[in-house]
Short mmCIF file of C-alpha atoms and ligand atoms in Angstrom, two decimals:
data_model
loop_
_atom_site.label_atom_id
_atom_site.label_comp_id
_atom_site.label_asym_id
_atom_site.label_seq_id
_atom_site.Cartn_x
_atom_site.Cartn_y
_atom_site.Cartn_z
CA UNK P 201 175.65 83.45 196.88
CA UNK P 202 172.26 82.06 197.79
CA UNK P 203 171.79 80.43 201.17
CA UNK P 204 172.26 77.07 199.56
CA UNK P 205 175.93 78.27 198.54
CA UNK P 206 175.11 78.22 195.01
CA UNK P 207 176.53 80.89 193.06
CA UNK P 208 173.59 83.25 191.73
CA UNK P 209 172.19 82.88 188.19
CA UNK P 210 173.48 85.50 185.81
CA UNK P 211 172.14 86.86 182.55
CA UNK P 212 173.35 84.65 179.84
CA UNK P 213 174.12 87.11 177.12
CA UNK P 214 175.84 90.58 177.31
CA UNK P 215 172.66 92.07 176.31
CA UNK P 216 170.70 90.11 179.01
CA UNK P 217 170.39 92.83 181.56
CA UNK P 218 169.96 95.75 179.40
CA UNK P 219 166.96 94.01 177.63
CA UNK P 220 165.41 92.72 180.79
CA UNK P 221 165.92 95.96 182.54
CA UNK P 222 164.66 97.98 179.27
CA UNK P 223 161.79 95.47 179.18
CA UNK P 224 160.92 96.33 182.88
CA UNK P 225 161.13 100.08 182.46
CA UNK P 226 159.26 100.35 179.04
CA UNK P 227 155.85 99.53 179.71
CA UNK P 228 152.44 101.08 179.98
CA UNK P 229 154.28 104.09 181.89
CA UNK P 230 155.63 104.96 178.58
CA UNK P 231 153.01 104.14 176.01
CA UNK P 232 150.04 105.04 177.81
CA UNK P 233 150.94 107.38 180.75
CA UNK P 234 153.64 109.38 179.37
CA UNK P 235 151.77 110.73 176.37
CA UNK P 236 148.76 111.51 178.34
CA UNK P 237 150.54 113.46 181.26
CA UNK P 238 152.52 115.19 178.64
CA UNK P 239 149.28 116.21 177.01
CA UNK P 240 148.00 117.37 180.38
CA UNK P 241 150.88 119.31 181.45
CA UNK P 242 151.25 121.15 178.25
CA UNK P 243 153.94 119.39 175.93
CA UNK P 244 157.65 120.66 175.40
CA UNK P 245 158.22 122.16 178.92
CA UNK P 246 157.02 119.01 180.47
CA UNK P 247 159.15 117.04 178.40
CA UNK P 248 162.32 119.04 179.13
CA UNK P 249 161.57 118.69 183.04
CA UNK P 250 160.87 115.10 182.56
CA UNK P 251 164.23 114.60 180.77
CA UNK P 252 166.00 116.34 183.71
CA UNK P 253 164.54 114.20 186.43
CA UNK P 254 165.29 111.27 184.56
CA UNK P 255 168.96 111.97 184.29
CA UNK P 256 169.45 113.88 187.61
CA UNK P 257 167.49 111.57 189.98
CA UNK P 258 166.34 108.63 188.02
CA UNK P 259 169.95 107.66 186.64
CA UNK P 260 171.79 107.95 190.23
CA UNK P 261 169.06 105.97 191.81
CA UNK P 262 169.12 103.31 189.32
CA UNK P 263 172.94 103.10 189.66
CA UNK P 264 172.53 102.70 193.24
CA UNK P 265 169.93 100.14 193.12
CA UNK P 266 171.81 97.96 190.65
CA UNK P 267 175.05 98.13 192.92
CA UNK P 268 173.00 97.12 195.87
CA UNK P 269 171.89 94.08 193.95
CA UNK P 270 175.09 93.00 192.71
CA UNK P 271 176.84 93.53 195.64
CA UNK P 272 174.47 91.59 197.85
CA UNK P 273 173.62 88.95 195.49
CA UNK P 274 169.93 88.48 196.31
CA UNK P 275 166.45 89.79 196.59
CA UNK P 276 166.04 93.32 197.75
CA UNK P 277 165.68 92.00 201.29
CA UNK P 278 168.64 89.76 201.41
CA UNK P 279 170.84 91.97 199.27
CA UNK P 280 170.40 95.15 201.39
CA UNK P 281 171.02 93.35 204.71
CA UNK P 282 173.92 91.82 203.33
CA UNK P 283 175.36 95.11 202.04
CA UNK P 284 174.57 96.94 205.39
CA UNK P 285 176.03 94.33 207.48
CA UNK P 286 179.17 94.61 205.21
CA UNK P 287 179.55 98.09 206.63
CA UNK P 288 178.61 97.07 210.14
CA UNK P 289 175.50 98.48 210.25
CA UNK P 290 172.17 97.18 211.54
CA UNK P 291 169.92 94.43 209.53
CA UNK P 292 166.97 96.56 210.47
CA UNK P 293 167.87 98.63 207.16
CA UNK P 294 166.70 95.52 205.28
CA UNK P 295 163.18 97.01 206.08
CA UNK P 296 163.90 99.23 202.94
CA UNK P 297 164.06 96.01 200.87
CA UNK P 298 161.03 94.57 202.32
CA UNK P 299 159.21 97.76 201.35
CA UNK P 300 160.48 97.63 197.92
CA UNK P 301 159.42 93.99 197.64
CA UNK P 302 156.14 94.58 198.75
CA UNK P 303 155.75 97.72 196.51
CA UNK P 304 156.61 95.78 193.39
CA UNK P 305 153.94 93.13 194.31
CA UNK P 306 151.31 95.92 194.90
CA UNK P 307 151.98 97.73 191.66
CA UNK P 308 151.61 94.47 189.97
CA UNK P 309 148.22 93.91 191.64
CA UNK P 310 146.77 97.07 189.70
CA UNK P 311 149.09 96.93 186.62
CA UNK P 312 147.65 93.56 185.71
CA UNK P 313 144.26 95.33 185.23
CA UNK P 314 145.45 98.09 182.99
CA UNK P 315 147.49 95.49 181.03
CA UNK P 316 144.28 93.41 180.72
CA UNK P 317 142.59 96.51 179.10
CA UNK P 318 145.14 96.17 176.57
CA UNK P 319 144.86 92.87 175.75
CA UNK P 320 141.11 93.16 175.62
CA UNK P 321 141.59 95.85 173.15
CA UNK P 322 143.94 93.82 171.07
CA UNK P 323 141.23 91.10 171.08
CA UNK P 324 138.41 93.55 170.07
CA UNK P 325 140.71 94.74 167.35
CA UNK P 326 141.31 91.33 165.95
CA UNK P 327 137.49 90.61 166.16
CA UNK P 328 136.25 93.71 164.88
CA UNK P 329 134.65 94.52 168.02
CA UNK P 330 135.76 98.03 168.27
CA UNK P 331 133.13 99.58 165.98
CA UNK P 332 131.97 103.26 166.85
CA UNK P 333 132.00 106.52 165.35
CA UNK P 334 132.60 109.01 168.01
CA UNK P 335 134.54 109.80 170.90
CA UNK P 336 131.39 109.14 172.80
CA UNK P 337 130.82 105.69 171.44
CA UNK P 338 134.54 104.81 172.46
CA UNK P 339 133.91 106.03 175.88
CA UNK P 340 131.03 103.77 175.93
CA UNK P 341 132.93 101.00 174.83
CA UNK P 342 135.54 101.59 177.41
CA UNK P 343 132.73 101.89 179.93
CA UNK P 344 131.18 98.65 178.92
CA UNK P 345 134.53 96.63 178.94
CA UNK P 346 135.18 97.76 182.59
CA UNK P 347 131.44 96.98 183.53
CA UNK P 348 131.54 93.29 183.49
CA UNK P 349 133.64 91.73 186.26
CA UNK P 350 133.74 88.24 184.48
CA UNK P 351 135.19 89.84 181.23
CA UNK P 352 137.50 92.29 182.96
CA UNK P 353 138.53 89.55 185.35
CA UNK P 354 139.24 87.16 182.51
CA UNK P 355 141.81 89.67 181.05
CA UNK P 356 143.55 90.49 184.41
CA UNK P 357 143.51 86.74 184.97
CA UNK P 358 145.01 85.96 181.65
CA UNK P 359 147.91 88.53 182.30
CA UNK P 360 148.68 87.26 185.63
CA UNK P 361 148.74 83.64 184.07
CA UNK P 362 151.27 84.77 181.44
CA UNK P 363 153.33 86.62 183.87
CA UNK P 364 153.73 83.78 186.50
CA UNK P 365 154.40 81.34 183.47
CA UNK P 366 157.35 83.44 182.14
CA UNK P 367 158.61 84.25 185.65
CA UNK P 368 158.23 80.35 186.56
CA UNK P 369 160.55 79.26 183.78
CA UNK P 370 163.61 80.97 185.26
CA UNK P 371 165.75 83.83 184.79
CA UNK P 372 167.44 82.73 181.49
CA UNK P 373 164.90 80.65 179.92
CA UNK P 374 161.72 82.43 180.98
CA UNK P 375 162.69 86.29 181.33
CA UNK P 376 165.70 86.51 179.23
CA UNK P 377 164.43 84.51 176.58
CA UNK P 378 160.97 86.34 176.15
CA UNK P 379 162.49 89.86 176.26
CA UNK P 380 164.92 89.27 173.85
CA UNK P 381 162.31 88.97 171.20
CA UNK P 382 159.53 91.09 172.70
CA UNK P 383 161.66 94.10 172.90
CA UNK P 384 163.16 94.23 169.38
CA UNK P 385 159.44 93.52 168.25
CA UNK P 386 158.39 96.51 169.86
CA UNK P 387 160.79 98.77 168.54
CA UNK P 388 160.12 97.57 165.17
CA UNK P 389 156.20 98.23 165.55
CA UNK P 390 156.82 101.74 166.82
CA UNK P 391 158.91 102.55 163.83
CA UNK P 392 156.12 101.36 161.64
CA UNK P 393 153.57 103.43 163.56
CA UNK P 394 155.73 106.38 163.37
CA UNK P 395 156.21 105.95 159.68
CA UNK P 396 152.35 105.93 159.36
CA UNK P 397 152.05 109.14 161.49
CA UNK P 398 154.40 110.90 159.21
CA UNK P 399 151.98 110.66 156.42
CA UNK P 400 148.88 111.29 158.53
CA UNK P 401 148.96 115.15 158.48
CA UNK P 402 149.50 115.64 162.03
CA UNK P 403 153.13 114.85 162.37
CA UNK P 404 154.48 118.37 162.36
CA UNK P 405 152.02 119.52 165.09
CA UNK P 406 152.95 116.40 167.19
CA UNK P 407 156.66 117.39 166.71
CA UNK P 408 156.15 121.02 167.82
CA UNK P 409 154.00 119.77 170.84
CA UNK P 410 156.55 117.65 172.04
CA UNK P 411 159.72 119.65 171.51
CA UNK P 412 158.79 123.32 171.62
CA UNK P 413 159.77 124.81 174.81
CA UNK P 414 157.04 127.09 176.31
CA UNK P 415 158.06 128.02 179.79
CA UNK P 416 154.80 129.60 180.71
CA UNK P 417 153.07 126.46 180.47
CA UNK P 418 155.09 124.62 183.28
CA UNK P 419 153.14 124.23 186.47
CA UNK P 420 154.65 123.09 189.90
CA UNK P 421 152.26 120.13 189.65
CA UNK P 422 153.93 119.05 186.14
CA UNK P 423 157.18 119.27 187.96
CA UNK P 424 156.03 116.75 190.67
CA UNK P 425 154.31 114.62 188.08
CA UNK P 426 157.59 114.62 185.99
CA UNK P 427 159.52 113.57 188.86
CA UNK P 428 156.94 111.16 190.17
CA UNK P 429 156.93 109.69 186.52
CA UNK P 430 160.79 109.33 186.49
CA UNK P 431 160.50 106.72 189.22
CA UNK P 432 157.63 104.70 187.84
CA UNK P 433 158.90 104.74 184.17
CA UNK P 434 162.33 103.24 185.42
CA UNK P 435 160.79 100.85 187.72
CA UNK P 436 162.77 102.38 190.49
CA UNK P 437 162.49 101.44 194.14
CA UNK P 438 160.38 98.34 193.91
CA UNK P 439 162.95 95.71 193.79
CA UNK P 440 162.70 94.99 190.11
CA UNK P 441 165.92 96.86 189.09
CA UNK P 442 167.69 95.77 192.12
CA UNK P 443 166.84 91.92 191.54
CA UNK P 444 167.67 92.27 187.96
CA UNK P 445 171.14 93.80 188.92
CA UNK P 446 171.89 90.74 191.17
CA UNK P 447 172.10 88.62 188.00
CA UNK P 448 174.53 91.13 186.47
CA UNK P 449 177.99 89.67 185.81
CA UNK P 450 180.71 91.23 187.92
CA UNK P 451 182.52 92.73 185.00
CA UNK P 452 179.73 94.84 183.64
CA UNK P 453 179.83 98.46 184.08
CA UNK P 454 176.80 99.77 186.08
CA UNK P 455 177.12 103.18 185.09
CA UNK P 456 177.28 102.33 181.22
CA UNK P 457 174.46 99.91 181.46
CA UNK P 458 172.25 102.40 183.42
CA UNK P 459 172.71 105.15 180.93
CA UNK P 460 171.61 102.62 178.09
CA UNK P 461 168.54 101.63 180.09
CA UNK P 462 167.70 105.22 180.80
CA UNK P 463 168.20 106.47 177.28
CA UNK P 464 166.40 103.58 175.62
CA UNK P 465 163.42 104.07 177.87
CA UNK P 466 163.35 107.72 177.12
CA UNK P 467 163.62 107.06 173.35
CA UNK P 468 160.74 104.78 173.72
CA UNK P 469 158.72 107.09 175.61
CA UNK P 470 159.49 109.97 172.99
CA UNK P 471 158.76 107.66 170.22
CA UNK P 472 155.38 106.80 171.53
CA UNK P 473 154.64 110.18 171.67
CA UNK P 474 155.67 110.62 167.87
CA UNK P 475 153.41 107.68 167.00
CA UNK P 476 150.44 108.71 169.26
CA UNK P 477 150.09 112.54 168.76
CA UNK P 478 150.25 112.81 164.85
CA UNK P 479 147.15 110.52 165.12
CA UNK P 480 145.61 112.81 167.87
CA UNK P 481 145.99 115.92 165.87
CA UNK P 482 145.21 114.71 162.33
CA UNK P 483 141.98 113.59 163.75
CA UNK P 484 141.47 116.86 165.85
CA UNK P 485 141.21 115.31 169.03
CA UNK P 486 142.22 116.89 172.23
CA UNK P 487 146.00 115.85 173.52
CA UNK P 488 144.70 116.57 177.09
CA UNK P 489 142.10 113.99 177.40
CA UNK P 490 143.57 112.23 180.41
CA UNK P 491 144.02 108.38 181.20
CA UNK P 492 141.57 107.46 178.44
CA UNK P 493 143.68 108.94 175.67
CA UNK P 494 144.76 105.88 173.82
CA UNK P 495 141.94 103.68 174.81
CA UNK P 496 139.06 106.22 173.63
CA UNK P 497 140.79 108.31 170.98
CA UNK P 498 143.03 105.97 169.01
CA UNK P 499 140.74 103.30 168.26
CA UNK P 500 138.55 105.92 166.56
CA UNK P 501 141.49 106.97 164.73
CA UNK P 502 142.35 103.69 163.60
CA UNK P 503 139.07 103.11 162.04
CA UNK P 504 139.44 106.23 160.08
CA UNK P 505 142.79 105.48 158.45
CA UNK P 506 143.58 103.06 155.62
CA UNK P 507 144.87 99.72 156.76
CA UNK P 508 143.66 101.17 160.40
CA UNK P 509 142.79 97.73 161.72
CA UNK P 510 146.19 96.42 161.08
CA UNK P 511 147.79 99.47 162.67
CA UNK P 512 145.48 99.04 165.48
CA UNK P 513 146.43 95.64 166.12
CA UNK P 514 150.08 96.24 166.03
CA UNK P 515 149.42 99.21 168.56
CA UNK P 516 147.62 96.99 170.98
CA UNK P 517 150.11 93.96 170.41
CA UNK P 518 153.08 96.45 171.36
CA UNK P 519 151.39 97.74 174.26
CA UNK P 520 150.35 94.26 175.61
CA UNK P 521 154.07 93.07 175.27
CA UNK P 522 155.41 96.03 176.78
CA UNK P 523 153.10 95.76 179.78
CA UNK P 524 154.03 91.96 180.19
CA UNK P 525 157.91 92.58 180.03
CA UNK P 526 157.31 95.19 182.99
CA UNK P 527 154.79 92.90 184.72
CA UNK P 528 157.40 89.92 185.10
CA UNK P 529 159.91 92.22 186.55
CA UNK P 530 157.66 93.22 189.45
CA UNK P 531 157.20 90.00 190.98
CA UNK P 532 160.75 88.61 190.24
CA UNK P 533 161.95 90.15 193.70
CA UNK P 534 159.39 87.97 195.61
CA UNK P 535 159.74 84.95 193.56
CA UNK P 536 163.83 85.22 194.11
CA UNK P 537 163.19 85.94 197.94
CA UNK P 538 160.84 82.67 197.97
CA UNK P 539 163.39 80.49 196.08
CA UNK P 540 166.49 81.71 198.28
CA UNK P 541 164.78 81.67 201.60
CA UNK P 542 162.19 79.19 201.55
CA UNK P 543 163.75 76.58 199.36
CA UNK P 544 161.14 76.51 196.85
CA UNK P 545 161.53 75.70 193.27
CA UNK P 546 161.09 78.68 190.79
CA UNK P 547 157.68 77.27 189.40
CA UNK P 548 156.45 76.53 193.06
CA UNK P 549 157.48 80.04 194.00
CA UNK P 550 156.12 81.70 190.97
CA UNK P 551 152.68 79.87 191.16
CA UNK P 552 152.55 80.61 195.05
CA UNK P 553 153.09 84.23 194.31
CA UNK P 554 150.69 84.06 191.34
CA UNK P 555 147.80 82.85 193.41
CA UNK P 556 148.04 85.45 196.07
CA UNK P 557 148.40 88.13 193.47
CA UNK P 558 145.41 87.07 191.53
CA UNK P 559 143.30 87.47 194.85
CA UNK P 560 144.59 91.08 195.32
CA UNK P 561 144.34 91.87 191.63
CA UNK P 562 140.79 90.63 191.49
CA UNK P 563 139.89 93.19 194.16
CA UNK P 564 141.62 95.84 192.25
CA UNK P 565 139.62 94.74 189.20
CA UNK P 566 136.25 95.05 191.11
CA UNK P 567 137.32 98.58 191.67
CA UNK P 568 135.92 99.27 188.08
CA UNK P 569 132.60 97.60 188.59
CA UNK P 570 130.96 95.82 191.59
CA UNK P 571 133.44 97.62 194.04
CA UNK P 572 133.26 100.93 192.38
CA UNK P 573 131.71 102.11 195.68
CA UNK P 574 133.82 100.39 198.30
CA UNK P 575 135.87 103.47 198.86
CA UNK P 576 137.90 104.75 201.70
CA UNK P 577 138.50 108.57 201.73
CA UNK P 578 137.10 108.76 198.11
CA UNK P 579 139.51 106.14 196.92
CA UNK P 580 138.88 102.75 195.37
CA UNK P 581 141.23 99.88 196.26
CA UNK P 582 142.50 100.41 192.82
CA UNK P 583 143.20 103.83 193.42
CA UNK P 584 144.61 103.16 196.87
CA UNK P 585 147.23 100.63 195.54
CA UNK P 586 148.26 103.19 192.95
CA UNK P 587 148.20 106.11 195.55
CA UNK P 588 150.11 104.25 198.06
CA UNK P 589 152.96 102.83 195.84
CA UNK P 590 153.68 105.85 193.47
CA UNK P 591 153.15 108.66 196.29
CA UNK P 592 154.74 106.90 199.30
CA UNK P 593 156.62 103.81 198.92
CA UNK P 594 158.47 104.28 195.89
CA UNK P 595 159.69 107.68 196.94
CA UNK P 596 160.43 106.32 200.60
CA UNK P 597 162.24 103.22 199.29
CA UNK P 598 164.45 105.49 196.83
CA UNK P 599 164.97 107.90 199.70
CA UNK P 600 166.17 104.97 201.98
CA UNK P 601 168.43 103.57 199.27
CA UNK P 602 170.50 107.00 198.47
CA UNK P 603 170.63 108.13 202.02
CA UNK P 604 172.20 104.56 202.73
CA UNK P 605 174.63 104.68 199.78
CA UNK P 606 175.37 108.56 200.31
CA UNK P 607 175.65 108.85 203.93
CA UNK P 608 175.73 105.53 205.98
CA UNK P 609 177.48 102.73 204.30
CA UNK P 610 181.22 102.48 204.04
CA UNK P 611 182.50 104.69 200.76
CA UNK P 612 184.52 101.72 199.66
CA UNK P 613 181.33 99.68 198.79
CA UNK P 614 179.98 101.82 196.41
CA UNK P 615 183.28 103.06 194.93
CA UNK P 616 184.17 99.44 194.18
CA UNK P 617 180.93 98.25 192.91
CA UNK P 618 180.24 101.13 190.66
CA UNK P 619 183.91 101.06 189.39
CA UNK P 620 183.66 104.74 188.25
CA UNK P 621 186.63 107.12 187.42
CA UNK P 622 186.85 109.78 190.23
CA UNK P 623 184.93 112.56 188.41
CA UNK P 624 181.91 110.50 187.50
CA UNK P 625 182.04 108.89 190.98
CA UNK P 626 181.97 112.33 192.69
CA UNK P 627 179.11 113.27 190.31
CA UNK P 628 177.07 110.29 191.45
CA UNK P 629 177.86 111.04 195.15
CA UNK P 630 176.69 114.54 194.73
CA UNK P 631 173.49 113.32 193.11
CA UNK P 632 172.84 110.73 195.50
CA UNK P 633 173.53 112.94 198.64
CA UNK P 634 171.90 116.16 197.68
CA UNK P 635 170.09 116.11 194.37
CA UNK P 636 167.97 112.90 194.71
CA UNK P 637 166.92 113.26 198.26
CA UNK P 638 165.84 116.70 197.66
CA UNK P 639 163.84 115.94 194.55
CA UNK P 640 162.30 112.98 196.70
CA UNK P 641 161.24 115.12 199.78
CA UNK P 642 159.67 117.70 197.41
CA UNK P 643 157.52 114.80 196.35
CA UNK P 644 156.40 114.08 200.08
CA UNK P 645 155.97 117.68 200.77
CA UNK P 646 153.61 117.77 197.85
CA UNK P 647 151.77 114.35 199.03
CA UNK P 648 151.29 115.75 202.35
CA UNK P 649 149.65 118.80 200.88
CA UNK P 650 151.11 120.83 203.69
CA UNK P 651 152.69 123.34 201.24
CA UNK P 652 152.40 123.82 197.67
CA UNK P 653 155.64 125.24 196.50
CA UNK P 654 155.41 127.10 193.31
CA UNK P 655 158.81 125.94 191.40
CA UNK P 656 158.13 128.05 188.37
CA UNK P 657 158.27 131.20 190.58
CA UNK P 658 160.86 130.03 193.26
CA UNK P 659 163.30 127.79 191.30
CA UNK P 660 166.45 130.43 191.86
CA UNK P 661 165.98 130.14 195.59
CA UNK P 662 165.47 126.36 195.58
CA UNK P 663 168.64 125.90 193.26
CA UNK P 664 170.55 128.26 195.78
CA UNK P 665 169.30 126.08 198.89
CA UNK P 666 170.51 123.23 197.05
CA UNK P 667 174.16 124.51 196.38
CA UNK P 668 174.33 125.61 200.04
CA UNK P 669 173.36 122.40 201.47
CA UNK P 670 175.99 120.74 199.17
CA UNK P 671 178.52 122.90 200.02
CA UNK P 672 177.91 122.78 203.64
CA UNK P 673 177.71 118.93 203.66
CA UNK P 674 180.82 118.68 201.62
CA UNK P 675 182.87 121.02 203.88
CA UNK P 676 181.85 118.82 206.65
CA UNK P 677 182.52 115.41 204.99
CA UNK P 678 185.91 114.58 203.58
CA UNK P 679 184.45 111.85 201.08
CA UNK P 680 183.57 114.03 198.14
CA UNK P 681 186.65 116.04 198.54
CA UNK P 682 188.91 113.07 198.32
CA UNK P 683 187.21 111.90 195.40
CA UNK P 684 187.47 115.44 193.67
CA UNK P 685 191.11 115.31 194.77
CA UNK P 686 192.15 112.12 193.11
CA UNK P 687 190.50 113.01 189.80
N1 LIG B 943 158.37 101.02 184.50
C1 LIG B 943 157.10 100.47 183.96
C2 LIG B 943 156.39 101.29 183.06
O1 LIG B 943 157.00 102.34 182.71
C3 LIG B 943 156.48 99.91 185.20
C4 LIG B 943 157.16 99.12 186.00
C5 LIG B 943 157.69 97.92 185.94
C6 LIG B 943 157.03 99.62 187.44
N2 LIG B 943 158.14 97.76 187.09
C7 LIG B 943 157.95 98.37 188.07
C8 LIG B 943 156.70 100.51 188.12
C9 LIG B 943 158.05 98.57 189.53
C10 LIG B 943 156.92 100.64 189.57
C11 LIG B 943 157.42 99.51 190.11
O2 LIG B 943 155.15 100.89 182.90
#
C-alpha cells in the first residue's frame, strides 16, 4: 500500500520484473568493466572467483533485497521501515534505506558521464568521426572527447534527459515497455558480434583467456575486485532492485527470479568477453589495457575489419542501451519515494529528480576537463562518487540488509516472503548470516587499508574461521537448526 491507500503498481507481464531487473544488472559493468578487470586480473582464475562471488554473496543479498521490497511495498526507505516495524524494531533502521537511495542517485551522477561516452562514440561511428590508425590516435580521440565540457556535457545531459523521460512515463509504460525491446535487442547484437569474433582469428585465444584456470594468476586484489564487482554488476544495495521488487506480484518466486537475473547477468558478461577479446587478440592488443579498453582499442579494430563500421555501430548502440536500462533503475527508488511521500505525479517527481541529477552529474563531467584539478586527497569529484559508492555505501547497505534479515528481524518475515522449501531456506540463511557479511567485511578491511590479507595464501584458514563462526553461531541459535530439522 502507498500512503494514499492505493495498491502499488505491479509489473504487467510475467517477464516484467526479470527483464527490468536484468536491464538494471546488465550495463556498463558487464560490457565495459567486466572485460577490462578480467584483463587486468589475469583471465580464467578471476572469472572463477567472480562466479563464486555472484552466487555465494550476490544471489543471497539480491533475494533479501527483493524480499524487503515486496514485503514493505515501497521505496527503500518506506519498505525497510515497514518491515522492521513489523518485527517490532526501531524505525531508525530505515537509515539503511536512505543510504541505498542516496547511493543509487550518486552512482547515476557519474554513470551518465560514462554512458555519455558510449552515446558520443555511437555518434562518431555513425558520422565517420572515429578515424585513426593507431592506439595512440584513439587515445587522442578519447582525450579530445573529454576535453571540451560543452560536448561532453551535451552527451551526459542527453543521457539524463532520456533516463528521466522513460522513468517519468511510469513503471509499466516507461520502464517495462522500454526494457522489453532493449534487452532482447542487446542479446541479438551480442550474438552477432560473437559470430563475427568467431571468424576474426582471435576466438580460440579469447576462449582460453576467459576459461582456462591458472591459480597462480589470482591475487588478493583480484578477489576483492571480484567481490566489489559482484555488488556493482547486480545493482545491489542501491535501492534499484529493492524498488523493482516492490512491484513484483506476490505469487512470483523470489528465489527463482533472482537466479534468472543473476544467470542472465553472468551470461551477458561472459558473452561480452567473447565478443570483445577475439577482437583484442586478433589485432594483437593488450587485454590488460584498463578502463580505456573498449573505447581505445575496439574502434581501431572495427576500422580494420570488413563491415567494421556496421559492427561498431551495433556495439556502441548496444552499450548505450545497456547503460540506459541500468540508469533508469538507479533513480526509480528516489522517484517512487517522492511519489509516495510528497504526493508528486510521476512526471513531476521524475523531472524534479532530473534537475538535481543534472547539476551533480555536470560537476562529475567537469572532472574530465575544467575541474580536473579540483581534487580532494588526490581524487576528482567523479572519483569520489565512484569511490564512496562502490567501496563504502554499497557494502555498508548490503551489510545492513543481511544483518537485519539474518539476525534482527523475526524469522517468519523472510520465511514467508521467500517461500522457500526448508533446505534452500537454510542455505539462504547460512549465506546471509555468515558468508555474505564476512565477504563484505573483507571489502571494508581492504578499503581501510589497515591489513592486506593474502587470500591466495591463507584461504584454508579463512575458510576454517568461517566454518567455526557458522558452527558457533548455529549452536547458539535455534533458527537454522529448526529449518534443517523440518527439511
Ligand atoms: N549493474 C549495472 C552495471 O553493471 C550498474 C547499476 C545499475 C548499478 N544500477 C545500479 C550500480 C545501482 C550500482 C548501483 O552496469
